[in-house]
Coordinates of C-alpha atoms in Angstrom, one line a residue:
M261 CA -55.8 -25.0 29.7
N262 CA -52.4 -25.6 30.4
S263 CA -49.6 -23.9 28.7
I264 CA -46.1 -25.9 28.4
V265 CA -43.6 -23.1 28.6
T266 CA -40.3 -24.5 26.7
E267 CA -36.8 -23.3 27.0
T268 CA -35.6 -21.3 24.4
K269 CA -31.6 -21.9 23.8
P270 CA -29.6 -19.8 21.6
A271 CA -28.7 -21.3 17.9
H272 CA -25.4 -19.6 18.6
A273 CA -22.1 -18.7 20.7
L274 CA -21.1 -15.4 18.7
K275 CA -20.9 -12.0 19.3
T276 CA -22.6 -8.8 17.7
G277 CA -20.6 -5.8 16.7
A278 CA -21.8 -4.2 19.6
E279 CA -20.9 -6.8 22.4
F280 CA -17.3 -6.9 21.0
K281 CA -17.0 -3.4 21.4
A282 CA -18.5 -3.3 25.0
S283 CA -16.3 -6.0 25.7
L284 CA -12.9 -3.8 25.4
D285 CA -13.9 -1.3 28.0
D286 CA -12.6 -3.0 30.9
G287 CA -10.1 -0.9 32.2
R288 CA -7.4 -1.4 30.2
Q289 CA -4.1 0.2 30.8
L290 CA -2.7 2.3 27.0
W291 CA -1.0 5.1 26.4
V292 CA -0.6 6.5 23.0
N293 CA 1.7 8.8 22.4
G294 CA 2.7 9.4 25.9
R295 CA -1.1 9.9 26.9
K296 CA -2.9 7.5 29.0
L297 CA -6.3 6.9 27.5
A298 CA -9.5 6.3 29.9
R299 CA -11.0 3.8 27.1
V300 CA -9.2 2.4 23.8
T301 CA -11.7 4.1 21.8
D302 CA -10.8 7.4 22.8
E303 CA -7.8 7.1 20.2
P304 CA -9.5 8.1 17.0
A305 CA -7.3 5.7 15.0
L306 CA -7.8 2.8 17.2
N307 CA -11.6 3.4 17.3
A308 CA -11.8 3.0 13.3
G309 CA -10.3 0.2 13.5
I310 CA -12.3 -1.4 16.1
D311 CA -15.4 -0.3 14.0
L312 CA -14.1 -2.2 11.4
M313 CA -13.5 -5.5 13.6
A314 CA -17.3 -4.6 14.9
S315 CA -18.4 -5.0 11.3
M316 CA -16.9 -8.2 11.3
F317 CA -18.7 -9.4 14.2
D318 CA -21.7 -8.4 12.7
D319 CA -21.3 -10.0 9.1
Q320 CA -21.4 -13.2 11.1
F321 CA -25.3 -13.0 10.9
D322 CA -25.5 -11.7 7.3
P323 CA -25.7 -14.9 5.3
A324 CA -23.8 -13.8 2.5
Y325 CA -20.8 -14.0 5.0
E326 CA -22.5 -16.7 7.5
A327 CA -20.0 -19.5 5.5
A328 CA -16.8 -17.9 5.6
T329 CA -17.0 -16.7 9.0
T330 CA -19.0 -18.8 11.1
T331 CA -19.3 -23.0 11.5
L332 CA -21.3 -25.3 13.6
D333 CA -19.5 -26.8 16.5
P334 CA -19.5 -30.6 16.5
K335 CA -20.2 -30.8 20.3
T336 CA -22.4 -28.5 21.1
G337 CA -24.4 -28.1 17.6
L338 CA -24.3 -24.1 18.2
R339 CA -22.8 -21.8 15.5
V340 CA -19.3 -20.3 16.1
G341 CA -16.4 -18.5 14.7
R342 CA -14.1 -19.9 12.6
S343 CA -11.3 -18.7 14.0
W344 CA -11.3 -21.1 17.2
Q345 CA -12.3 -24.3 14.6
V346 CA -9.7 -27.1 14.9
P347 CA -9.5 -28.7 11.0
A348 CA -10.5 -32.3 11.0
T349 CA -11.2 -32.7 7.7
M350 CA -10.0 -30.9 4.1
E351 CA -13.5 -29.5 4.0
D352 CA -12.7 -27.9 7.5
L353 CA -9.3 -26.8 5.8
K354 CA -11.0 -25.2 3.4
G355 CA -13.2 -23.7 5.4
R356 CA -10.6 -22.0 7.5
R357 CA -8.9 -20.7 4.6
A358 CA -12.6 -19.1 3.3
M359 CA -12.4 -17.1 6.6
M360 CA -8.8 -15.7 6.2
E361 CA -9.8 -14.9 3.0
Y362 CA -12.9 -12.8 4.0
T363 CA -10.6 -10.9 6.9
A364 CA -7.9 -9.8 4.4
L365 CA -9.9 -8.5 1.8
K366 CA -12.1 -6.6 4.6
T367 CA -9.4 -5.6 5.9
V368 CA -7.3 -4.7 2.3
G369 CA -4.7 -7.0 3.9
T370 CA -3.3 -3.7 6.0
F371 CA -4.3 -5.6 9.2
G372 CA -0.9 -7.7 9.3
R373 CA -2.7 -9.7 12.6
P374 CA -6.3 -9.3 12.5
M375 CA -8.6 -11.0 15.5
D376 CA -8.6 -14.2 13.4
L377 CA -4.9 -14.7 13.6
G378 CA -4.0 -14.8 17.2
P379 CA -6.2 -18.1 18.1
T380 CA -3.7 -19.5 15.2
L381 CA -1.4 -20.4 17.7
A382 CA -3.5 -22.2 20.1
V383 CA -5.3 -23.9 17.5
G384 CA -1.6 -24.4 16.2
I385 CA -0.4 -26.1 19.5
L386 CA -3.6 -28.3 19.9
A387 CA -2.8 -29.4 16.8
H388 CA 0.6 -30.6 18.3
L389 CA -0.4 -32.2 21.3
H390 CA 1.0 -35.4 20.3
M391 CA 4.3 -34.2 20.7
F392 CA 3.3 -33.1 24.5
K393 CA 3.8 -36.8 25.5
G394 CA 6.0 -36.7 28.9
F395 CA 6.1 -32.9 28.7
K396 CA 6.3 -31.4 32.2
S397 CA 6.7 -28.5 34.1
A398 CA 10.3 -27.6 35.5
F399 CA 8.5 -26.5 38.8
D400 CA 7.8 -28.7 41.1
D401 CA 5.4 -26.1 43.0
C402 CA 3.1 -26.0 40.1
Q403 CA 2.4 -28.7 37.7
P404 CA -0.2 -27.6 35.0
D405 CA -1.5 -29.8 32.6
F406 CA -0.7 -28.5 29.2
A407 CA -2.8 -30.8 27.0
E408 CA -5.9 -30.2 29.1
N409 CA -5.1 -26.4 29.3
V410 CA -4.5 -25.8 25.4
Q411 CA -7.9 -27.9 25.2
A412 CA -9.3 -25.8 27.5
Y413 CA -8.7 -22.4 26.2
V414 CA -9.8 -23.5 22.4
E415 CA -12.9 -24.4 23.7
F416 CA -13.3 -21.5 26.1
G417 CA -11.7 -19.2 22.9
R418 CA -14.7 -20.4 20.8
M419 CA -18.1 -20.7 23.1
N420 CA -16.9 -17.0 24.1
S421 CA -16.2 -15.6 20.5
I422 CA -13.5 -14.0 22.1
T423 CA -10.4 -11.9 19.9
C424 CA -7.0 -12.7 21.1
A425 CA -3.7 -11.2 20.6
E426 CA -0.3 -13.0 20.1
S427 CA 3.4 -11.4 21.0
L428 CA 6.6 -14.2 20.4
T429 CA 9.2 -11.9 19.8
G430 CA 10.8 -9.7 22.6
P431 CA 11.9 -5.7 22.7
Q432 CA 15.1 -4.6 20.5
N433 CA 17.6 -4.1 22.5
D434 CA 21.6 -3.9 22.1
R435 CA 22.5 -7.1 19.9
S436 CA 26.2 -6.3 20.9
S437 CA 25.9 -8.0 24.4
P438 CA 26.1 -11.6 24.7
M439 CA 23.2 -11.2 27.1
A440 CA 20.9 -9.4 24.7
Q441 CA 18.8 -12.4 23.6
A442 CA 18.3 -13.5 27.2
A443 CA 17.6 -10.2 28.2
S444 CA 14.7 -9.8 25.8
L445 CA 13.2 -12.8 27.5
L446 CA 9.5 -12.7 29.2
R447 CA 10.3 -14.6 32.7
V448 CA 8.5 -16.5 35.6
K449 CA 9.5 -14.5 38.8
S450 CA 7.7 -16.5 41.1
V451 CA 5.5 -20.0 41.0
E452 CA 2.7 -20.9 43.2
K453 CA 0.1 -24.1 43.6
D454 CA -2.2 -22.3 41.7
G455 CA -0.6 -20.4 39.1
I456 CA 2.3 -18.1 38.3
R457 CA 3.6 -14.3 38.3
I458 CA 5.4 -13.2 35.2
S459 CA 7.1 -9.7 34.2
G460 CA 9.4 -8.6 31.5
A461 CA 7.8 -7.2 27.9
K462 CA 6.8 -8.5 24.3
S463 CA 7.0 -6.2 21.2
V464 CA 4.9 -5.7 17.9
G465 CA 1.6 -6.8 20.2
S466 CA -0.4 -6.0 17.5
I467 CA -3.9 -5.2 17.8
A468 CA -3.5 -6.3 21.7
A469 CA -5.3 -2.9 22.4
Q470 CA -8.5 -4.0 20.8
T471 CA -8.6 -7.5 21.8
N472 CA -9.6 -9.3 25.1
E473 CA -6.5 -11.6 25.7
I474 CA -2.9 -11.8 24.7
F475 CA -0.9 -15.4 23.9
F476 CA 2.4 -14.9 25.0
S477 CA 5.3 -17.3 24.5
N478 CA 9.1 -16.8 23.9
L479 CA 11.0 -17.5 21.3
G480 CA 13.6 -19.5 22.8
Y481 CA 16.9 -20.8 21.7
P482 CA 19.1 -23.9 23.0
G483 CA 19.5 -23.4 26.9
T484 CA 16.6 -21.1 27.1
P485 CA 16.6 -21.1 31.0
P486 CA 13.5 -22.7 32.6
E487 CA 11.6 -19.5 34.0
A488 CA 12.1 -18.4 30.0
C489 CA 10.2 -21.5 29.0
V490 CA 6.6 -20.3 29.5
W491 CA 3.8 -20.1 27.6
G492 CA 0.2 -18.9 28.0
A493 CA -2.6 -16.8 28.3
V494 CA -4.4 -13.6 30.0
P495 CA -7.0 -11.3 29.7
I496 CA -5.8 -7.9 28.3
N497 CA -6.8 -5.5 31.4
S498 CA -4.9 -7.8 33.5
D499 CA -3.2 -6.4 36.6
G500 CA 0.6 -5.5 35.6
I501 CA -0.2 -5.5 31.7
K502 CA 0.8 -1.8 30.5
L503 CA 0.4 -1.3 26.6
V504 CA 2.5 1.4 24.9
S505 CA 1.0 2.0 21.1
R506 CA 3.8 2.9 18.5
E507 CA 2.4 6.1 16.4
M508 CA -1.2 5.9 14.6
L509 CA -0.3 6.2 10.8
S510 CA -3.9 6.2 9.6
N511 CA -6.4 8.9 9.0
P512 CA -9.4 8.4 10.7
G513 CA -12.3 11.4 9.7
A514 CA -10.6 12.0 6.5
D515 CA -13.2 12.0 3.4
P516 CA -13.6 8.5 1.9
F517 CA -12.8 9.8 -1.4
D518 CA -9.2 11.3 -0.5
H519 CA -8.2 8.4 1.9
P520 CA -10.5 5.3 0.7
L521 CA -8.6 2.9 3.1
T522 CA -6.4 4.9 5.8
H523 CA -10.0 6.4 6.8
K524 CA -10.5 3.3 8.4
G525 CA -8.1 3.2 10.9
E526 CA -5.6 0.3 11.6
E527 CA -4.7 -2.3 13.7
A528 CA -1.8 -0.9 15.9
D529 CA 1.2 -2.4 17.3
Q530 CA 1.7 -1.8 21.3
L531 CA 4.6 -2.7 23.8
V532 CA 2.9 -5.0 26.5
I533 CA 4.9 -4.7 29.4
F534 CA 4.4 -7.2 31.7
D535 CA 5.1 -6.1 35.6
N536 CA 4.2 -9.5 37.9
V537 CA 1.0 -10.3 35.9
W538 CA -0.7 -13.5 37.3
V539 CA -1.5 -16.2 35.4
P540 CA -3.7 -18.8 36.6
K541 CA -2.6 -22.4 36.1
E542 CA -5.0 -23.5 33.9
R543 CA -3.7 -20.5 31.3
I544 CA -0.2 -22.5 31.5
F545 CA 0.6 -24.3 28.1
N546 CA 4.5 -24.7 29.0
L547 CA 6.1 -23.9 32.2
G548 CA 10.1 -24.8 32.2
S549 CA 9.8 -27.1 29.6
E550 CA 12.6 -26.7 26.8
H551 CA 10.9 -29.4 24.4
G552 CA 7.9 -27.3 24.1
L553 CA 10.1 -24.9 22.8
A554 CA 11.3 -26.6 20.4
I555 CA 8.0 -27.2 19.0
S556 CA 7.3 -23.8 18.3
G557 CA 8.1 -23.5 14.8
K558 CA 5.5 -26.2 14.2
A559 CA 3.0 -24.9 16.3
T560 CA 2.6 -21.6 14.3
I561 CA 1.8 -23.3 11.4
F562 CA -1.6 -21.9 11.1
A563 CA -0.4 -18.7 11.7
H564 CA 1.8 -18.9 8.5
W565 CA -0.5 -20.6 6.6
H566 CA -2.4 -17.2 7.4
V567 CA 0.0 -14.7 6.3
L568 CA 0.9 -16.5 3.0
T569 CA -3.3 -16.7 2.5
R570 CA -3.5 -13.2 3.4
L571 CA -0.4 -11.9 0.6
K572 CA -2.6 -13.8 -2.0
V573 CA -5.8 -12.1 -1.4
K574 CA -3.7 -8.9 -1.7
S575 CA -2.0 -10.0 -4.6
E576 CA -5.7 -10.2 -6.3
I577 CA -6.3 -6.5 -4.8
F578 CA -2.7 -5.3 -6.7
V579 CA -4.1 -7.4 -9.8
G580 CA -7.3 -5.3 -10.1
C581 CA -5.9 -2.0 -9.4
A582 CA -3.5 -3.0 -12.3
Q583 CA -6.0 -3.8 -14.7
M584 CA -8.0 -0.5 -14.0
V585 CA -4.7 1.5 -14.1
T586 CA -4.4 0.3 -17.7
E587 CA -7.9 0.6 -18.6
I588 CA -8.7 4.5 -17.0
L589 CA -5.1 5.7 -18.7
G590 CA -5.8 3.8 -21.8
T591 CA -2.4 2.4 -21.7
D592 CA -3.7 -1.3 -22.1
Q593 CA -2.0 -1.7 -25.3
I594 CA 1.1 -0.6 -24.6
P595 CA 3.8 -3.6 -24.9
A596 CA 5.5 -2.2 -21.5
V597 CA 2.7 -1.6 -19.6
R598 CA 1.0 -5.1 -20.7
S599 CA 5.1 -6.5 -19.4
M600 CA 3.9 -4.6 -16.1
L601 CA 0.7 -6.2 -15.5
A602 CA 1.9 -9.5 -16.4
E603 CA 4.4 -9.2 -13.4
I604 CA 1.6 -8.8 -10.8
I605 CA -0.5 -11.4 -12.1
E606 CA 2.7 -13.7 -12.2
Y607 CA 2.8 -12.6 -8.3
N608 CA -1.1 -13.1 -8.1
R609 CA -1.3 -16.8 -9.7
T610 CA 2.3 -18.3 -8.3
L611 CA 0.6 -17.0 -4.7
E612 CA -2.3 -18.9 -5.5
A613 CA -0.6 -21.9 -6.3
F614 CA 1.5 -22.2 -3.2
V615 CA -2.1 -21.9 -1.3
L616 CA -3.2 -24.9 -3.0
A617 CA -0.5 -26.4 -3.1
A618 CA -0.4 -26.3 0.9
E619 CA -4.0 -27.7 0.9
A620 CA -3.2 -30.8 -2.0
G621 CA -0.7 -31.9 0.6
A622 CA -2.1 -31.7 4.1
F623 CA -3.0 -34.3 5.9
V624 CA -4.6 -35.6 9.3
N625 CA -1.5 -35.5 11.8
D626 CA -1.2 -37.3 15.3
S627 CA -3.4 -35.3 16.7
G628 CA -6.3 -35.8 14.6
V629 CA -5.6 -32.5 12.7
M630 CA -5.7 -31.8 9.3
V631 CA -2.3 -29.4 8.6
P632 CA -1.2 -28.2 5.7
D633 CA 2.2 -29.0 4.0
V634 CA 4.5 -26.8 5.9
M635 CA 7.3 -27.1 3.0
M636 CA 4.8 -25.3 0.6
L637 CA 4.0 -22.7 3.3
T638 CA 7.6 -21.6 4.1
T639 CA 8.4 -21.2 0.0
G640 CA 5.5 -19.4 -0.5
R641 CA 6.0 -17.0 2.1
L642 CA 9.2 -16.4 1.0
Y643 CA 8.6 -16.1 -2.4
A644 CA 5.8 -13.5 -1.4
I645 CA 7.9 -11.3 0.9
R646 CA 10.9 -11.6 -1.6
N647 CA 8.9 -10.2 -4.2
Y648 CA 6.6 -7.7 -2.4
P649 CA 8.3 -4.5 -2.6
H650 CA 9.3 -5.2 -6.5
I651 CA 5.3 -5.8 -7.2
I652 CA 4.6 -2.3 -5.3
H653 CA 6.9 -0.4 -7.3
V654 CA 5.4 -2.2 -10.1
L655 CA 2.1 -0.9 -9.6
Q656 CA 3.6 2.6 -8.5
E657 CA 5.0 2.6 -11.8
M658 CA 2.2 1.9 -13.8
C659 CA -0.1 5.2 -12.3
G660 CA 3.0 7.6 -13.2
Q661 CA 1.8 10.9 -12.3
G662 CA -1.4 10.0 -11.0
L663 CA -0.3 8.8 -7.7
V664 CA 2.1 12.2 -7.2
M665 CA -0.4 14.6 -8.4
R666 CA -3.2 14.0 -6.1
F667 CA -5.6 17.4 -5.5
G668 CA -8.5 15.9 -3.6
K669 CA -12.4 15.9 -3.0
A670 CA -12.2 19.6 -1.9
A671 CA -10.4 21.2 -5.2
F672 CA -12.8 19.3 -7.9
E673 CA -15.6 20.4 -6.2
N674 CA -14.2 24.0 -6.0
P675 CA -16.2 26.4 -8.4
E676 CA -13.2 28.1 -9.2
I677 CA -10.7 25.6 -9.9
G678 CA -13.1 22.3 -10.1
H679 CA -13.9 22.8 -13.6
H680 CA -10.2 23.2 -14.6
L681 CA -9.3 19.9 -13.0
A682 CA -12.7 18.1 -15.1
E683 CA -11.5 19.6 -18.6
L684 CA -7.8 18.3 -17.8
L685 CA -7.4 15.3 -16.0
P686 CA -10.3 12.9 -17.1
G687 CA -9.3 9.5 -18.1
K688 CA -10.6 7.2 -20.5
G689 CA -14.3 6.8 -20.0
V690 CA -14.0 8.1 -16.1
S691 CA -14.1 11.5 -15.0
G692 CA -11.0 13.2 -13.2
M693 CA -12.5 13.1 -10.2
Q694 CA -13.4 9.0 -11.1
K695 CA -9.8 8.6 -11.9
E696 CA -8.3 10.4 -9.1
Q697 CA -10.7 8.1 -6.5
L698 CA -8.7 5.0 -7.8
M699 CA -5.3 7.0 -7.6
N700 CA -6.4 7.9 -3.8
F701 CA -6.9 3.8 -3.0
I702 CA -3.6 3.1 -5.2
W703 CA -1.8 5.6 -2.9
D704 CA -3.2 4.8 0.9
L705 CA -2.5 0.9 -0.3
T706 CA 1.2 1.5 -1.6
C707 CA 2.7 5.1 -0.7
S708 CA 1.1 6.1 2.7
S709 CA 2.5 6.3 6.2
L710 CA 0.5 3.2 6.6
A711 CA 1.4 1.2 3.6
G712 CA 4.7 1.8 4.7
R713 CA 4.4 0.5 7.5
V714 CA 2.5 -2.5 6.3
A715 CA 5.0 -3.1 3.7
L716 CA 7.7 -3.5 6.7
F717 CA 5.8 -5.4 8.7
E718 CA 5.3 -8.1 6.3
N719 CA 8.4 -8.5 6.1
V720 CA 9.1 -8.9 9.9
N721 CA 5.7 -10.9 10.2
A722 CA 6.5 -13.4 7.3
S723 CA 10.0 -14.1 9.2
P724 CA 12.8 -12.6 7.5
A725 CA 14.1 -14.6 4.0
P726 CA 17.5 -15.8 5.8
R727 CA 15.5 -17.4 8.3
M728 CA 13.0 -19.3 6.3
R729 CA 16.0 -20.2 3.7
E730 CA 17.5 -21.7 6.9
R731 CA 14.6 -23.1 7.7
L732 CA 13.9 -24.6 4.1
V733 CA 17.6 -26.4 4.2
T734 CA 16.8 -27.6 8.2
E735 CA 13.1 -29.3 7.5
F736 CA 12.8 -30.2 3.8
D737 CA 13.6 -34.0 3.4
R738 CA 16.1 -33.7 0.2
S739 CA 16.9 -38.0 0.8
D740 CA 14.2 -38.8 -1.9
L741 CA 15.5 -36.3 -4.3
V742 CA 18.9 -36.9 -4.0
G743 CA 18.2 -40.8 -5.0
K744 CA 16.3 -40.1 -8.1
A745 CA 19.4 -37.9 -8.8
R746 CA 21.9 -40.3 -8.0
I747 CA 20.0 -43.1 -9.8
A748 CA 19.8 -40.3 -13.3
A749 CA 23.5 -40.0 -12.8
G750 CA 24.4 -43.6 -12.7
L751 CA 26.1 -43.5 -9.3

């Protein structure tokens, strides 16, 4: 009897955590504290962060997280990661938000640019391909098809489950020089038929050392020279790319009781140096077109939605922590404490409202992509970063001396002093050790070195308040409101 052998096709295009970790052992050039690493996993803080990211890859295969982290690719029918999903419907848009909420909760909001953030730049450009009409390379020797390349890159990311860092800003330098802005731009050094070579550097390359590729661009300005009007993406191990990492601020290897959050490591920012790096023609999304730079603000719409959603999730954690503090300290009936709790709740509810309003105002644009209301995103981000430091301070004030006087697991378990701590430090319905565990988490979240870095990053990542206010004034169409005011005033 002849048996028929049927070919079994994979049902997904996903990576496991182990496969993700293996993909990072690729010869990338990385320095930490002036020391060149043989592998990115040789740095404990980076390795712990990679382990956290790897667990997120594994979560894609867990039924509890499948809907939030994956979706079915409409072309192939394969299950793919949502990071590279291009939303066409309101359901798609809400699906992407579910993924961002999952990522933010998994990292407790401390990864400002987690592995699902970088792809938003490519997806954001793809969402505005209708604006690429007439765009062409300023260099006759190399004429990429920008629209085709963007579409192919998003497809590549989705089908290969890659992670992608992004960096738009250049290195900080002497701003008193009239040439300071120009000096910080990444530039095309040579042009060939099949690609270009670029040199320069990008700063704050968050997660670059822990990811597969980097999406690069310049924040241009009127008069940006053609050689600096460049968008593209290359593997992070490309010849000529050097990664110089900032100081590590987490506590890998620490007891999870003492450092419930920072023992998990961190995303780290790198200065990404490009030294004559080859960018193939098919990986170029803009080359010399200043008109392309003009739409960069629109192309970041999904990145900004990511920022606002992550801050919203973080505010939920603040509310939960604040409520537990009032219960454990028995302060939930004190009017002043209830007022502080109300401030944190107000912050959370307002951010939730901005997220929902951005979705309520979403529409399918001329490229057939469902995009959220950019004005709600900008206003929400402005509200979020303006109030973030105050909310952190309120939560710390609610904790009182609990944040100042932390003793550690070893002290509680020491037979000579532990019983004193147990007698003197209990909370309402909990032991002193349980109370300290909550305080340790809030310390890591709001007071640690990592928390300080995150607070600074939030302001830069969301765009400084003056820049967002300028964007509101520039982009918000006020003509209808002026008409209403004129009618009301009888003018």
